[in-house]
PDB file of C-alpha atoms in Angstrom:
ATOM      1  CA  UNK A  36      85.468  58.068 138.304  1.00 49.00           C
ATOM      2  CA  UNK A  37      83.371  58.964 141.274  1.00 57.00           C
ATOM      3  CA  UNK A  38      83.764  60.991 144.420  1.00 67.00           C
ATOM      4  CA  UNK A  39      86.769  63.088 145.254  1.00 70.00           C
ATOM      5  CA  UNK A  40      88.954  61.620 142.510  1.00 72.00           C
ATOM      6  CA  UNK A  41      86.396  62.566 139.864  1.00 81.00           C
ATOM      7  CA  UNK A  42      86.154  66.081 141.300  1.00 87.00           C
ATOM      8  CA  UNK A  43      89.943  66.483 141.109  1.00 87.00           C
ATOM      9  CA  UNK A  44      90.031  65.412 137.442  1.00 86.00           C
ATOM     10  CA  UNK A  45      87.064  67.650 136.535  1.00 90.00           C
ATOM     11  CA  UNK A  46      88.653  70.622 138.310  1.00 93.00           C
ATOM     12  CA  UNK A  47      92.025  70.012 136.633  1.00 92.00           C
ATOM     13  CA  UNK A  48      90.326  69.665 133.235  1.00 93.00           C
ATOM     14  CA  UNK A  49      88.376  72.906 133.773  1.00 95.00           C
ATOM     15  CA  UNK A  50      91.555  74.688 134.878  1.00 96.00           C
ATOM     16  CA  UNK A  51      93.532  73.516 131.838  1.00 96.00           C
ATOM     17  CA  UNK A  52      90.761  74.465 129.425  1.00 96.00           C
ATOM     18  CA  UNK A  53      90.433  77.926 130.965  1.00 97.00           C
ATOM     19  CA  UNK A  54      94.182  78.594 130.968  1.00 97.00           C
ATOM     20  CA  UNK A  55      94.561  77.209 127.443  1.00 97.00           C
ATOM     21  CA  UNK A  56      91.716  79.398 126.139  1.00 97.00           C
ATOM     22  CA  UNK A  57      93.132  82.520 127.827  1.00 98.00           C
ATOM     23  CA  UNK A  58      96.651  81.915 126.520  1.00 97.00           C
ATOM     24  CA  UNK A  59      95.397  81.123 123.011  1.00 97.00           C
ATOM     25  CA  UNK A  60      93.584  84.480 122.949  1.00 97.00           C
ATOM     26  CA  UNK A  61      96.580  86.395 124.346  1.00 98.00           C
ATOM     27  CA  UNK A  62      98.956  84.585 121.966  1.00 96.00           C
ATOM     28  CA  UNK A  63      96.848  85.457 118.941  1.00 96.00           C
ATOM     29  CA  UNK A  64      96.751  89.081 120.093  1.00 96.00           C
ATOM     30  CA  UNK A  65     100.537  89.044 120.595  1.00 96.00           C
ATOM     31  CA  UNK A  66     101.064  88.038 116.970  1.00 95.00           C
ATOM     32  CA  UNK A  67      99.794  91.476 115.947  1.00 96.00           C
ATOM     33  CA  UNK A  68     102.528  93.131 117.974  1.00 97.00           C
ATOM     34  CA  UNK A  69     104.944  92.221 115.180  1.00 95.00           C
ATOM     35  CA  UNK A  70     102.878  94.375 112.839  1.00 97.00           C
ATOM     36  CA  UNK A  71     103.101  97.225 115.353  1.00 97.00           C
ATOM     37  CA  UNK A  72     106.857  96.757 115.636  1.00 96.00           C
ATOM     38  CA  UNK A  73     107.193  96.755 111.858  1.00 96.00           C
ATOM     39  CA  UNK A  74     105.191 100.008 111.666  1.00 96.00           C
ATOM     40  CA  UNK A  75     107.421 101.602 114.313  1.00 96.00           C
ATOM     41  CA  UNK A  76     110.578 100.568 112.462  1.00 95.00           C
ATOM     42  CA  UNK A  77     109.200 101.749 109.097  1.00 95.00           C
ATOM     43  CA  UNK A  78     108.407 105.098 110.728  1.00 95.00           C
ATOM     44  CA  UNK A  79     111.987 105.241 112.036  1.00 93.00           C
ATOM     45  CA  UNK A  80     113.373 104.709 108.538  1.00 93.00           C
ATOM     46  CA  UNK A  81     110.929 107.167 106.966  1.00 93.00           C
ATOM     47  CA  UNK A  82     111.581 109.812 109.618  1.00 91.00           C
ATOM     48  CA  UNK A  83     115.306 109.675 108.885  1.00 87.00           C
ATOM     49  CA  UNK A  84     114.609 110.122 105.179  1.00 88.00           C
ATOM     50  CA  UNK A  85     112.585 113.287 105.827  1.00 89.00           C
ATOM     51  CA  UNK A  86     115.033 114.467 108.503  1.00 83.00           C
ATOM     52  CA  UNK A  87     112.658 114.210 111.482  1.00 83.00           C
ATOM     53  CA  UNK A  88     114.279 113.087 114.697  1.00 82.00           C
ATOM     54  CA  UNK A  89     112.482 110.142 116.321  1.00 87.00           C
ATOM     55  CA  UNK A  90     114.365 109.279 119.498  1.00 90.00           C
ATOM     56  CA  UNK A  91     111.669 106.830 120.607  1.00 94.00           C
ATOM     57  CA  UNK A  92     111.788 104.382 117.672  1.00 94.00           C
ATOM     58  CA  UNK A  93     114.426 101.875 118.810  1.00 92.00           C
ATOM     59  CA  UNK A  94     113.217 101.703 122.401  1.00 94.00           C
ATOM     60  CA  UNK A  95     109.586 101.379 121.329  1.00 96.00           C
ATOM     61  CA  UNK A  96     110.551  98.554 118.949  1.00 96.00           C
ATOM     62  CA  UNK A  97     112.383  96.839 121.821  1.00 95.00           C
ATOM     63  CA  UNK A  98     109.363  97.195 124.144  1.00 96.00           C
ATOM     64  CA  UNK A  99     107.092  95.819 121.432  1.00 97.00           C
ATOM     65  CA  UNK A 100     109.382  92.850 120.805  1.00 96.00           C
ATOM     66  CA  UNK A 101     109.581  92.088 124.544  1.00 96.00           C
ATOM     67  CA  UNK A 102     105.784  92.219 124.716  1.00 96.00           C
ATOM     68  CA  UNK A 103     105.517  89.923 121.702  1.00 96.00           C
ATOM     69  CA  UNK A 104     107.705  87.133 122.983  1.00 93.00           C
ATOM     70  CA  UNK A 105     106.612  87.291 126.626  1.00 96.00           C
ATOM     71  CA  UNK A 106     102.889  87.430 125.873  1.00 96.00           C
ATOM     72  CA  UNK A 107     103.234  84.778 123.160  1.00 95.00           C
ATOM     73  CA  UNK A 108     105.428  82.412 125.185  1.00 94.00           C
ATOM     74  CA  UNK A 109     102.571  80.634 126.948  1.00 95.00           C
ATOM     75  CA  UNK A 110     100.743  80.002 123.662  1.00 95.00           C
ATOM     76  CA  UNK A 111     103.967  78.650 122.188  1.00 94.00           C
ATOM     77  CA  UNK A 112     104.260  76.233 125.109  1.00 93.00           C
ATOM     78  CA  UNK A 113     100.607  75.232 124.783  1.00 93.00           C
ATOM     79  CA  UNK A 114     101.029  74.401 121.103  1.00 92.00           C
ATOM     80  CA  UNK A 115     104.263  72.489 121.754  1.00 85.00           C
ATOM     81  CA  UNK A 116     106.294  74.544 119.270  1.00 83.00           C
ATOM     82  CA  UNK A 117     108.959  75.817 121.665  1.00 76.00           C
ATOM     83  CA  UNK A 118     112.572  74.714 121.343  1.00 73.00           C
ATOM     84  CA  UNK A 119     113.285  71.335 122.908  1.00 72.00           C
ATOM     85  CA  UNK A 120     116.394  69.174 123.083  1.00 72.00           C
ATOM     86  CA  UNK A 121     115.051  66.282 121.052  1.00 77.00           C
ATOM     87  CA  UNK A 122     117.918  63.770 121.084  1.00 82.00           C
ATOM     88  CA  UNK A 123     116.039  61.121 123.086  1.00 84.00           C
ATOM     89  CA  UNK A 124     112.610  62.696 123.567  1.00 84.00           C
ATOM     90  CA  UNK A 125     111.261  61.981 120.076  1.00 83.00           C
ATOM     91  CA  UNK A 126     111.937  58.247 120.498  1.00 88.00           C
ATOM     92  CA  UNK A 127     110.021  57.899 123.779  1.00 89.00           C
ATOM     93  CA  UNK A 128     106.432  56.728 124.119  1.00 91.00           C
ATOM     94  CA  UNK A 129     103.891  59.459 124.946  1.00 89.00           C
ATOM     95  CA  UNK A 130     103.472  58.164 128.483  1.00 91.00           C
ATOM     96  CA  UNK A 131     107.256  58.275 129.096  1.00 92.00           C
ATOM     97  CA  UNK A 132     107.357  61.821 127.729  1.00 90.00           C
ATOM     98  CA  UNK A 133     104.583  62.790 130.122  1.00 91.00           C
ATOM     99  CA  UNK A 134     106.431  61.363 133.126  1.00 93.00           C
ATOM    100  CA  UNK A 135     109.661  63.184 132.183  1.00 92.00           C
ATOM    101  CA  UNK A 136     107.765  66.396 131.407  1.00 91.00           C
ATOM    102  CA  UNK A 137     106.000  66.190 134.784  1.00 93.00           C
ATOM    103  CA  UNK A 138     109.356  65.915 136.523  1.00 94.00           C
ATOM    104  CA  UNK A 139     111.019  68.761 134.610  1.00 92.00           C
ATOM    105  CA  UNK A 140     107.929  70.979 134.913  1.00 94.00           C
ATOM    106  CA  UNK A 141     108.553  71.265 138.646  1.00 95.00           C
ATOM    107  CA  UNK A 142     111.849  73.058 137.954  1.00 96.00           C
ATOM    108  CA  UNK A 143     110.267  75.286 135.322  1.00 96.00           C
ATOM    109  CA  UNK A 144     107.428  76.211 137.682  1.00 97.00           C
ATOM    110  CA  UNK A 145     109.906  77.084 140.450  1.00 98.00           C
ATOM    111  CA  UNK A 146     111.876  79.272 138.025  1.00 98.00           C
ATOM    112  CA  UNK A 147     108.720  81.008 136.785  1.00 98.00           C
ATOM    113  CA  UNK A 148     107.492  81.643 140.336  1.00 98.00           C
ATOM    114  CA  UNK A 149     110.804  83.396 141.049  1.00 98.00           C
ATOM    115  CA  UNK A 150     110.461  85.449 137.849  1.00 98.00           C
ATOM    116  CA  UNK A 151     106.886  86.463 138.678  1.00 98.00           C
ATOM    117  CA  UNK A 152     107.828  87.443 142.241  1.00 98.00           C
ATOM    118  CA  UNK A 153     110.796  89.470 140.977  1.00 98.00           C
ATOM    119  CA  UNK A 154     108.691  91.004 138.220  1.00 98.00           C
ATOM    120  CA  UNK A 155     105.990  91.923 140.701  1.00 98.00           C
ATOM    121  CA  UNK A 156     108.517  93.665 142.969  1.00 98.00           C
ATOM    122  CA  UNK A 157     110.155  95.458 140.030  1.00 98.00           C
ATOM    123  CA  UNK A 158     106.761  96.580 138.723  1.00 98.00           C
ATOM    124  CA  UNK A 159     105.736  97.847 142.163  1.00 98.00           C
ATOM    125  CA  UNK A 160     108.973  99.824 142.383  1.00 98.00           C
ATOM    126  CA  UNK A 161     108.444 101.294 138.907  1.00 98.00           C
ATOM    127  CA  UNK A 162     104.899 102.336 139.805  1.00 98.00           C
ATOM    128  CA  UNK A 163     105.825 103.774 143.228  1.00 98.00           C
ATOM    129  CA  UNK A 164     108.897 105.695 142.077  1.00 98.00           C
ATOM    130  CA  UNK A 165     107.757 106.738 138.610  1.00 97.00           C
ATOM    131  CA  UNK A 166     110.811 104.939 137.202  1.00 97.00           C
ATOM    132  CA  UNK A 167     111.827 106.080 133.742  1.00 97.00           C
ATOM    133  CA  UNK A 168     114.220 104.737 131.165  1.00 95.00           C
ATOM    134  CA  UNK A 169     117.674 106.322 131.031  1.00 94.00           C
ATOM    135  CA  UNK A 170     117.389 106.954 127.317  1.00 92.00           C
ATOM    136  CA  UNK A 171     116.889 110.321 125.668  1.00 91.00           C
ATOM    137  CA  UNK A 172     113.176 109.545 125.239  1.00 92.00           C
ATOM    138  CA  UNK A 173     112.756 108.639 128.966  1.00 94.00           C
ATOM    139  CA  UNK A 174     109.487 106.653 128.866  1.00 95.00           C
ATOM    140  CA  UNK A 175     107.945 105.345 132.065  1.00 97.00           C
ATOM    141  CA  UNK A 176     109.012 101.763 132.744  1.00 97.00           C
ATOM    142  CA  UNK A 177     105.854 100.599 134.545  1.00 97.00           C
ATOM    143  CA  UNK A 178     103.850  99.694 131.400  1.00 97.00           C
ATOM    144  CA  UNK A 179     106.522  97.413 129.972  1.00 97.00           C
ATOM    145  CA  UNK A 180     107.175  95.877 133.392  1.00 97.00           C
ATOM    146  CA  UNK A 181     103.450  95.176 133.812  1.00 98.00           C
ATOM    147  CA  UNK A 182     103.426  93.455 130.417  1.00 97.00           C
ATOM    148  CA  UNK A 183     106.565  91.469 131.264  1.00 97.00           C
ATOM    149  CA  UNK A 184     105.190  90.295 134.617  1.00 98.00           C
ATOM    150  CA  UNK A 185     101.848  89.421 133.010  1.00 98.00           C
ATOM    151  CA  UNK A 186     103.637  87.373 130.341  1.00 97.00           C
ATOM    152  CA  UNK A 187     105.625  85.491 132.964  1.00 98.00           C
ATOM    153  CA  UNK A 188     102.462  84.866 135.010  1.00 98.00           C
ATOM    154  CA  UNK A 189     100.689  83.519 131.907  1.00 98.00           C
ATOM    155  CA  UNK A 190     103.657  81.239 131.255  1.00 97.00           C
ATOM    156  CA  UNK A 191     103.437  80.031 134.876  1.00 98.00           C
ATOM    157  CA  UNK A 192      99.731  79.283 134.460  1.00 98.00           C
ATOM    158  CA  UNK A 193     100.410  77.448 131.193  1.00 97.00           C
ATOM    159  CA  UNK A 194     103.169  75.435 132.876  1.00 97.00           C
ATOM    160  CA  UNK A 195     100.698  74.384 135.563  1.00 97.00           C
ATOM    161  CA  UNK A 196      98.182  73.498 132.851  1.00 97.00           C
ATOM    162  CA  UNK A 197     100.779  71.410 131.010  1.00 95.00           C
ATOM    163  CA  UNK A 198     101.749  69.715 134.286  1.00 96.00           C
ATOM    164  CA  UNK A 199      98.085  68.752 134.864  1.00 95.00           C
ATOM    165  CA  UNK A 200      97.865  67.344 131.330  1.00 94.00           C
ATOM    166  CA  UNK A 201     101.153  65.441 131.698  1.00 93.00           C
ATOM    167  CA  UNK A 202     100.110  63.903 135.016  1.00 93.00           C
ATOM    168  CA  UNK A 203      96.753  62.900 133.543  1.00 92.00           C
ATOM    169  CA  UNK A 204      98.475  61.276 130.515  1.00 91.00           C
ATOM    170  CA  UNK A 205     101.045  59.535 132.717  1.00 91.00           C
ATOM    171  CA  UNK A 206      98.248  58.077 134.858  1.00 90.00           C
ATOM    172  CA  UNK A 207      96.249  56.988 131.820  1.00 87.00           C
ATOM    173  CA  UNK A 208      93.538  59.681 132.003  1.00 82.00           C
ATOM    174  CA  UNK A 209      94.448  62.066 129.154  1.00 85.00           C
ATOM    175  CA  UNK A 210      92.406  65.240 128.837  1.00 81.00           C
ATOM    176  CA  UNK A 211      90.581  66.015 125.629  1.00 68.00           C
ATOM    177  CA  UNK A 212      92.401  69.204 124.573  1.00 58.00           C
ATOM    178  CA  UNK A 213      91.331  69.235 120.929  1.00 53.00           C
ATOM    179  CA  UNK A 214      88.949  72.156 121.458  1.00 44.00           C
ATOM    180  CA  UNK A 215      91.398  74.370 123.356  1.00 41.00           C
TER     181      UNK A 215
END
């Protein structure tokens, strides 16, 4: 491929490799959040046994779980291990899958853009107002909202990366993604 068309494919390939590498790193980091959540829950159980009140345990475990699945969502999509309705999909040729995935990705991208915009506005509000949880512990909400919005933005980037790969496969120019 030469000229502008070659530049478009090289740019798309560079974009997908960069996004895939970023989300692989974030996803591998997110796996460790389960260990943190386990430690928090073990502390909650142990603190009850020694009669120490820990009002923060349940909410901290919830925040950690939210961080885990939102930061790990893009990596899950990249690896193709998310839940999919597989009644017809598994019987299609790879090129047909890519065409259908390209079409449905548009709706996913629209949805994720709305989530990122809403998350951005909610995060800005939490930062400006010093928003706190209504629980007894009353932690600031901005950190968890920043993590949530970041996770949704990473999922949006991964969706765009997957769309680039699907279009390339559908047009007969699959990207080499073995090293990402």
